[in-house]
Tab-separated table of C-alpha atoms and ligand atoms in Angstrom:
chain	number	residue	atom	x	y	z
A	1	UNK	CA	-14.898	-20.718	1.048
A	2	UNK	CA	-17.460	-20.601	-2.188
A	3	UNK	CA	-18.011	-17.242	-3.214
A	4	UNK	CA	-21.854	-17.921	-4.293
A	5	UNK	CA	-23.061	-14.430	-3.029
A	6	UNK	CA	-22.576	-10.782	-4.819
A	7	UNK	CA	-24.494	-8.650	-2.164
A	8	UNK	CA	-23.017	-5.309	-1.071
A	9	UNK	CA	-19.424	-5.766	0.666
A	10	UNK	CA	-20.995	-4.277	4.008
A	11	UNK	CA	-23.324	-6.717	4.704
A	12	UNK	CA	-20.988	-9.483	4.872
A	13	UNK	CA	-19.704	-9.935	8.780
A	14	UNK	CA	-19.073	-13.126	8.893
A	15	UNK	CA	-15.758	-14.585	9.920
A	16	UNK	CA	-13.174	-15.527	7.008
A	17	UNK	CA	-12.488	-19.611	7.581
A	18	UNK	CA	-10.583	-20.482	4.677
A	19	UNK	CA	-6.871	-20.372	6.308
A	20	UNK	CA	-5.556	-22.261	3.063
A	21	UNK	CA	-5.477	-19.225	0.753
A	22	UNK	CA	-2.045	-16.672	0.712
A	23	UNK	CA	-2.101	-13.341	1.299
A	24	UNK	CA	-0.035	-10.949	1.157
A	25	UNK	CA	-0.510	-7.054	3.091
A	26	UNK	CA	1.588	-4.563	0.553
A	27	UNK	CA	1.007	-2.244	3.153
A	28	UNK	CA	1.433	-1.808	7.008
A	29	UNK	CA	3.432	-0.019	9.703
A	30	UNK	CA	4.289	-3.100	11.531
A	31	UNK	CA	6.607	0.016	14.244
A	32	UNK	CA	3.280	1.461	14.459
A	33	UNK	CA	0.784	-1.498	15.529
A	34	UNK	CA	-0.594	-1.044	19.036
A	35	UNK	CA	0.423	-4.760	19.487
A	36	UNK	CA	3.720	-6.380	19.466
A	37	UNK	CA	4.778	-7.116	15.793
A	38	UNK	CA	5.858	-10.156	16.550
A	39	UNK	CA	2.856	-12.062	17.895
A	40	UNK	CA	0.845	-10.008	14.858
A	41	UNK	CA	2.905	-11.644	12.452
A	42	UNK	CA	2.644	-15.017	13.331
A	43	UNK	CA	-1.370	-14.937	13.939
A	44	UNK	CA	-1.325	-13.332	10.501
A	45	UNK	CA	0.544	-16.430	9.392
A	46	UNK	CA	-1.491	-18.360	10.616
A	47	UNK	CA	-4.698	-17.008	9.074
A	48	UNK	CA	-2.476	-17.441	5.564
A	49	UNK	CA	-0.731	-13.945	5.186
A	50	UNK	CA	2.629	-15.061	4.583
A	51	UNK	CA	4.306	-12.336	3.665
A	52	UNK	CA	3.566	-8.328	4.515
A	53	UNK	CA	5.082	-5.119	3.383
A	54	UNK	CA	6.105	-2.772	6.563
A	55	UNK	CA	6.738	1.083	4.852
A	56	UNK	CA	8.928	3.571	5.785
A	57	UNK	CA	7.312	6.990	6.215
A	58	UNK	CA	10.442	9.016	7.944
A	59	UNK	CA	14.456	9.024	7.950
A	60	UNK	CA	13.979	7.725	11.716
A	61	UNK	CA	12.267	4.854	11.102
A	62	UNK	CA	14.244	3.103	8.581
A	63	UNK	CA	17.284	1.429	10.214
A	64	UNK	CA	14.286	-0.382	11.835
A	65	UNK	CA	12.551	-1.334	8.739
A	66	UNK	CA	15.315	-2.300	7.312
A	67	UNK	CA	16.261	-4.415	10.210
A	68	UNK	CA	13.511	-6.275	10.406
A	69	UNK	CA	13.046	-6.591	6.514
A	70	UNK	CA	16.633	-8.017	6.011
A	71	UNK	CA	17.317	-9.803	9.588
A	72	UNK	CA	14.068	-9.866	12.151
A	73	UNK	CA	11.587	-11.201	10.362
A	74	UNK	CA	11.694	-13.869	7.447
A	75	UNK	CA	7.929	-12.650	6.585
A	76	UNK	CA	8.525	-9.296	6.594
A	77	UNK	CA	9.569	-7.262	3.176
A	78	UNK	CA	9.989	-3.435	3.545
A	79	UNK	CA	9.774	0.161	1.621
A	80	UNK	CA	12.462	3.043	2.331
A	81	UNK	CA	10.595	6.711	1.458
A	82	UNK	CA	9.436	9.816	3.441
A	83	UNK	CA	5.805	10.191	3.354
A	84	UNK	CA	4.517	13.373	2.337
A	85	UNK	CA	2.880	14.759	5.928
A	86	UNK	CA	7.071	14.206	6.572
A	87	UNK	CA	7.913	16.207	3.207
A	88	UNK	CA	10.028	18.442	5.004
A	89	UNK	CA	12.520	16.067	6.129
A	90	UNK	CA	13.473	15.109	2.737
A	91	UNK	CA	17.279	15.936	2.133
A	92	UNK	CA	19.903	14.695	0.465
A	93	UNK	CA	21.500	12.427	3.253
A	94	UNK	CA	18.397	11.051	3.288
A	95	UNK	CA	18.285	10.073	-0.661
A	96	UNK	CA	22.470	8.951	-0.113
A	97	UNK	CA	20.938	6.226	2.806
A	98	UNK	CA	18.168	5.046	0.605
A	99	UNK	CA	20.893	4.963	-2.277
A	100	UNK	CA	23.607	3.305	-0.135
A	101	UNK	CA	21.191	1.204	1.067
A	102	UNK	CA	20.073	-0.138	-2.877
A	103	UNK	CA	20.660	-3.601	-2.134
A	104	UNK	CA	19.703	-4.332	1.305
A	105	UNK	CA	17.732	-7.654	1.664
A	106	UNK	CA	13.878	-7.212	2.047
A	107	UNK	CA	14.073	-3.219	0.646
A	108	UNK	CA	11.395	-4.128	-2.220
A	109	UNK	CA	10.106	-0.796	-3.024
A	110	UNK	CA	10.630	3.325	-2.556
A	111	UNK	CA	7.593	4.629	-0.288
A	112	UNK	CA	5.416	5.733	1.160
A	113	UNK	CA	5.901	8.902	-1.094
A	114	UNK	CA	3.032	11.433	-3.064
A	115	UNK	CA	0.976	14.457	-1.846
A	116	UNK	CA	-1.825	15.025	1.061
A	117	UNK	CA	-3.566	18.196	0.540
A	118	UNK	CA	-6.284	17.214	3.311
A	119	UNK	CA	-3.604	17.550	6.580
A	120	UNK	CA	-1.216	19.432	4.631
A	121	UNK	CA	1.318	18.386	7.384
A	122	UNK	CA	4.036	20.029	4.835
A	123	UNK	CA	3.612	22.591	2.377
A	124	UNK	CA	2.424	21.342	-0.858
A	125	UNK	CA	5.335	22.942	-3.015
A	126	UNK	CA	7.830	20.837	-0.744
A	127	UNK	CA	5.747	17.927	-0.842
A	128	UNK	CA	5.732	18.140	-4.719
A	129	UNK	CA	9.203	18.260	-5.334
A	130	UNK	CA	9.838	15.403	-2.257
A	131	UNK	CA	7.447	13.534	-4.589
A	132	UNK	CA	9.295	14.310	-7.658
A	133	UNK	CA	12.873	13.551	-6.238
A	134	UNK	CA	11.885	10.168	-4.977
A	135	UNK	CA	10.171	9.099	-8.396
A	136	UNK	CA	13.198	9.846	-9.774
A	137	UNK	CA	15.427	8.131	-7.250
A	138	UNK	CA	12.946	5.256	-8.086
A	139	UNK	CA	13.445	5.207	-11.356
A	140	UNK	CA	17.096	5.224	-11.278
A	141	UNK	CA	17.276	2.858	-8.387
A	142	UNK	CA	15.077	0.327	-10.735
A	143	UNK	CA	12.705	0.302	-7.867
A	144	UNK	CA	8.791	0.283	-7.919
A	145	UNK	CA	6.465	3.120	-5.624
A	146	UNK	CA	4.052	3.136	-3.262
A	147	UNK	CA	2.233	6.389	-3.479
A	148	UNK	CA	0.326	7.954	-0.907
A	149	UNK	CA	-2.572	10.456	-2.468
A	150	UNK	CA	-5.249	12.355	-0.752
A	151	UNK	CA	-7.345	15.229	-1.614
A	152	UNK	CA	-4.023	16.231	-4.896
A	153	UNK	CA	-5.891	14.331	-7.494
A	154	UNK	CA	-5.046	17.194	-9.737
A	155	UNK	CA	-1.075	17.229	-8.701
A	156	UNK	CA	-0.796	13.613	-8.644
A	157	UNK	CA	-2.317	12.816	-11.873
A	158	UNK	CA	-0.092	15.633	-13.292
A	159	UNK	CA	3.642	14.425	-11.583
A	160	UNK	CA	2.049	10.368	-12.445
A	161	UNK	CA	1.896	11.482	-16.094
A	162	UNK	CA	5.401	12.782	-16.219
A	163	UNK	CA	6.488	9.259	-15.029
A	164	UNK	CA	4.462	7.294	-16.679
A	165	UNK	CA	7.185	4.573	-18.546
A	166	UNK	CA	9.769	5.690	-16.484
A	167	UNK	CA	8.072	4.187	-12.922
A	168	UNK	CA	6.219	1.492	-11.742
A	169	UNK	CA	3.935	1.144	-8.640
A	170	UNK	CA	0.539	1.710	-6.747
A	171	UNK	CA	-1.378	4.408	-5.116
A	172	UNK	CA	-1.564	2.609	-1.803
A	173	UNK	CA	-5.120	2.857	0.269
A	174	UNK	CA	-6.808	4.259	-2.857
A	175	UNK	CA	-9.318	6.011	-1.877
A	176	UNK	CA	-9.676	9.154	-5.121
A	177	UNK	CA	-11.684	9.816	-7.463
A	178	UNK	CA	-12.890	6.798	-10.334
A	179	UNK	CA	-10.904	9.620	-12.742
A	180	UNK	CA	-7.395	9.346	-10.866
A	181	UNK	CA	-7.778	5.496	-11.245
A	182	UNK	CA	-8.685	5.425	-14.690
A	183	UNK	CA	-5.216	8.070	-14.907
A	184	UNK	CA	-2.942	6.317	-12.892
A	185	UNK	CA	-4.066	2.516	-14.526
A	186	UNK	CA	-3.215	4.588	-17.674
A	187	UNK	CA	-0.088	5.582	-16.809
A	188	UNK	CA	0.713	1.930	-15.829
A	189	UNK	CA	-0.017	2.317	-11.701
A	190	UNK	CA	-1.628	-0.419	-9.786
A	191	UNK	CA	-3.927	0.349	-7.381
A	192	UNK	CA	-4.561	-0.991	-3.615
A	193	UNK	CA	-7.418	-1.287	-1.606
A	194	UNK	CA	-7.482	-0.979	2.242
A	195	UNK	CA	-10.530	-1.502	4.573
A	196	UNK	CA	-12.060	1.285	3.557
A	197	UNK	CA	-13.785	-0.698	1.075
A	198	UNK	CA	-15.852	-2.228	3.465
A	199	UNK	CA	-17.045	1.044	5.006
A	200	UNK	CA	-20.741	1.511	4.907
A	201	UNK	CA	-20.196	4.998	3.086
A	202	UNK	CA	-17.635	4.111	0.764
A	203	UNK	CA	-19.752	2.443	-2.298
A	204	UNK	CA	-18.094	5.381	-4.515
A	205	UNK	CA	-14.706	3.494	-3.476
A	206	UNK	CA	-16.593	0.263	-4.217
A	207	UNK	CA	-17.535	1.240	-7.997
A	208	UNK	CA	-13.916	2.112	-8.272
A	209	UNK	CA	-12.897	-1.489	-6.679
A	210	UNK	CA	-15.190	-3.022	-9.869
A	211	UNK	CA	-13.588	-0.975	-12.871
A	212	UNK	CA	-10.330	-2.290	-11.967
A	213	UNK	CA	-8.633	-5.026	-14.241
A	214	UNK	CA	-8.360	-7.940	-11.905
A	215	UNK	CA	-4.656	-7.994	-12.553
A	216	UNK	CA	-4.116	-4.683	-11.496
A	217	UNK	CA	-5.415	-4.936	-7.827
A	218	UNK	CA	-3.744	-5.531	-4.429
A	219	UNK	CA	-4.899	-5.927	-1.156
A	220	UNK	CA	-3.363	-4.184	2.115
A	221	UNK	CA	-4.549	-2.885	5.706
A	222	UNK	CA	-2.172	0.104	6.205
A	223	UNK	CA	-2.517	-0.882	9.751
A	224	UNK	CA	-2.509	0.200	12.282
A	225	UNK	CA	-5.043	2.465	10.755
A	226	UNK	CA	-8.620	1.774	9.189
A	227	UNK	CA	-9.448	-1.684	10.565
A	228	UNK	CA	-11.682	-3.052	8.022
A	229	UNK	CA	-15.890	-3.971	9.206
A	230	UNK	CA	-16.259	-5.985	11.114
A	231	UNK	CA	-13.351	-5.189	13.457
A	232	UNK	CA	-13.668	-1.015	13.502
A	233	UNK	CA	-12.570	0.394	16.518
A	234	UNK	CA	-9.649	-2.497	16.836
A	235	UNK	CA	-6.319	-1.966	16.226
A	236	UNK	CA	-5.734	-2.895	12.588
A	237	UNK	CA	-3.685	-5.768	12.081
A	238	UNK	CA	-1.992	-7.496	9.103
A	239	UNK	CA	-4.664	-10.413	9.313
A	240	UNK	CA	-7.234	-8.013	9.032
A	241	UNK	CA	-6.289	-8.205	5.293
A	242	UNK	CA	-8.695	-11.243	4.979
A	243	UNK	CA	-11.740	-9.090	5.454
A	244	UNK	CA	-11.127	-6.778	2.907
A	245	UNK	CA	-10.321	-9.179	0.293
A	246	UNK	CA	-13.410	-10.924	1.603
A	247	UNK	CA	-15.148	-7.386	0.439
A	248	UNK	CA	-13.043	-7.288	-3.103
A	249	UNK	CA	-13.663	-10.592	-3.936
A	250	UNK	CA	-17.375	-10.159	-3.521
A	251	UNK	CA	-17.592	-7.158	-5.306
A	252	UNK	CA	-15.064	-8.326	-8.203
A	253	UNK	CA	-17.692	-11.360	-8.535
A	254	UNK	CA	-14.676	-14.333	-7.898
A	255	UNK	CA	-14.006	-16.696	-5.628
A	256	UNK	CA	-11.470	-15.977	-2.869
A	257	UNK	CA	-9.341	-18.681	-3.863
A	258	UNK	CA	-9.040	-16.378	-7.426
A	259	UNK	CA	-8.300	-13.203	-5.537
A	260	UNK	CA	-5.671	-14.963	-3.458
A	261	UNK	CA	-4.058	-16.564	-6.740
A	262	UNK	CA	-4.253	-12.912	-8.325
A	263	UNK	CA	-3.368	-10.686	-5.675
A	264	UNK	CA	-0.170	-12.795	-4.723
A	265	UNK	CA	1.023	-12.544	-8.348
A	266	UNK	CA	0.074	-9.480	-8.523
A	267	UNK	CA	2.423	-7.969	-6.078
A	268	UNK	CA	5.113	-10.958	-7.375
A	269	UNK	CA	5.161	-8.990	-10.770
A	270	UNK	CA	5.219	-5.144	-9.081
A	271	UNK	CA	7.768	-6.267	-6.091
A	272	UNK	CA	9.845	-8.556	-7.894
A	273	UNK	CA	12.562	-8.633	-5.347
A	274	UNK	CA	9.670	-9.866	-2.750
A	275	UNK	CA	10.633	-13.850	-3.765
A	276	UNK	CA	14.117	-13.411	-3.121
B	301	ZN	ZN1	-0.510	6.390	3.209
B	302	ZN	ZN1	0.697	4.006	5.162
């Protein structure tokens, strides 16, 4: 599809055709999806997203994420982490599984992990040091992050800066302030945009979206949450992807083709063990 429009991401509804482009969704909870995974996977095939991420957020979840990352599913990559609304179940055995578990095929990445002040599902002092002990885990396991951060810019700019050199990674569904990006780009985090970029209210998120360096940038859904307009209301889905990078490519000013070309290598370079 040309790309021969810049108008404001939300006025865009129309259907993406171009099936020929890759995509990849560095974020979803394929246990989650109020469809079966399966049949979600291959219709996001289909529509050209080849390969998706599928986090873990809690120690009961990742047997299966691991299962399908290294057996079920050939498309499927996956993340080992506690999120922070699960802070509390952080423990040791915990970090011994994701350590014994190092080199298990499809485990591309320590997450979801960070700080969420606006549920504070866990107290912040035990989400902080959850956050902490996984960064370092990450760092010593050679692994990249995917960071969860809402309403803790101040926290997570502060805990980013003590890792900065020492960690690599996103802030998944970014969604903070233009001054956390401009922090977390500086301390060498990417940063990834969900469907909320095509919310009508969300053109703060949108001015974000255009200040960041087009090689820093991914794409996910984070489905089954925040299905991107035009499908609100609708289960999110991995191929759902296609509308928000419909929305980034417009306001980034390329063609799709270029956001597909840079968003693929994009997570290549972050993820490296996704190729392999
Ligand atoms: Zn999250
Ligand atoms: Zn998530």
């Amino acid at each position: 599809m040309s790309q021969s429009h810049s108008g404001p991401a939300q006025k865009t509804n129309k259907p993406v055709t171009d099936t020929s482009l890759r995509w990849i969704d560095i974020h979803v909870h394929l246990n989650m999806l109020k469809s079966d995974a399966e049949a979600a996977l291959a219709t996001a095939a289909a529509q050209g997203v080849t390969r998706v991420i599928t986090i873990g957020t809690e120690p009961k979840d990742h047997p299966l994420v691991l299962d399908w990352a290294a057996r079920r599913f050939p498309q499927v990559a996956c993340t080992l982490g506690v999120h922070p609304h699960e802070a509390t179940l952080w423990s040791e055995q915990v970090r011994q599984f994701i350590f014994d578990n190092r080199q298990a095929k499809g485990l591309v990445a320590v997450g979801e992990i960070g700080l969420d002040y606006y549920y504070n599902n866990s107290p912040q002092d035990v989400q902080i040091a959850a956050f902490r002990e996984q960064l370092e885990l990450a760092e010593e396991l050679g692994l990249p992050v995917q960071i969860h951060t809402r309403d803790a810019d101040a926290d997570t700019a502060k805990i980013l800066r003590e890792f900065r050199g020492r960690v690599r990674g996103l802030l998944h569904c970014f969604t903070s302030s233009a001054e956390l990006a401009r922090e977390a780009l500086d301390c060498g985090f990417d940063l990834s945009f969900s469907g909320v970029v095509t919310f009508k209210n969300a053109q703060a998120l949108r001015d974000v979206v255009r200040s960041v360096p087009l090689d820093r940038l991914h794409v996910e859904t984070d489905a089954p949450f925040l299905a991107p307009v035009p499908m609100r209301g609708k289960g999110n889905v991995p191929e759902f992807v296609l509308h928000t990078a419909q929305a980034v490519a417009e306001i980034k000013s390329v063609s799709l083709a270029e956001l597909s070309r840079q968003t693929v290598a994009n997570a290549s370079r972050l993820f490296s063990r996704l190729d392999g």
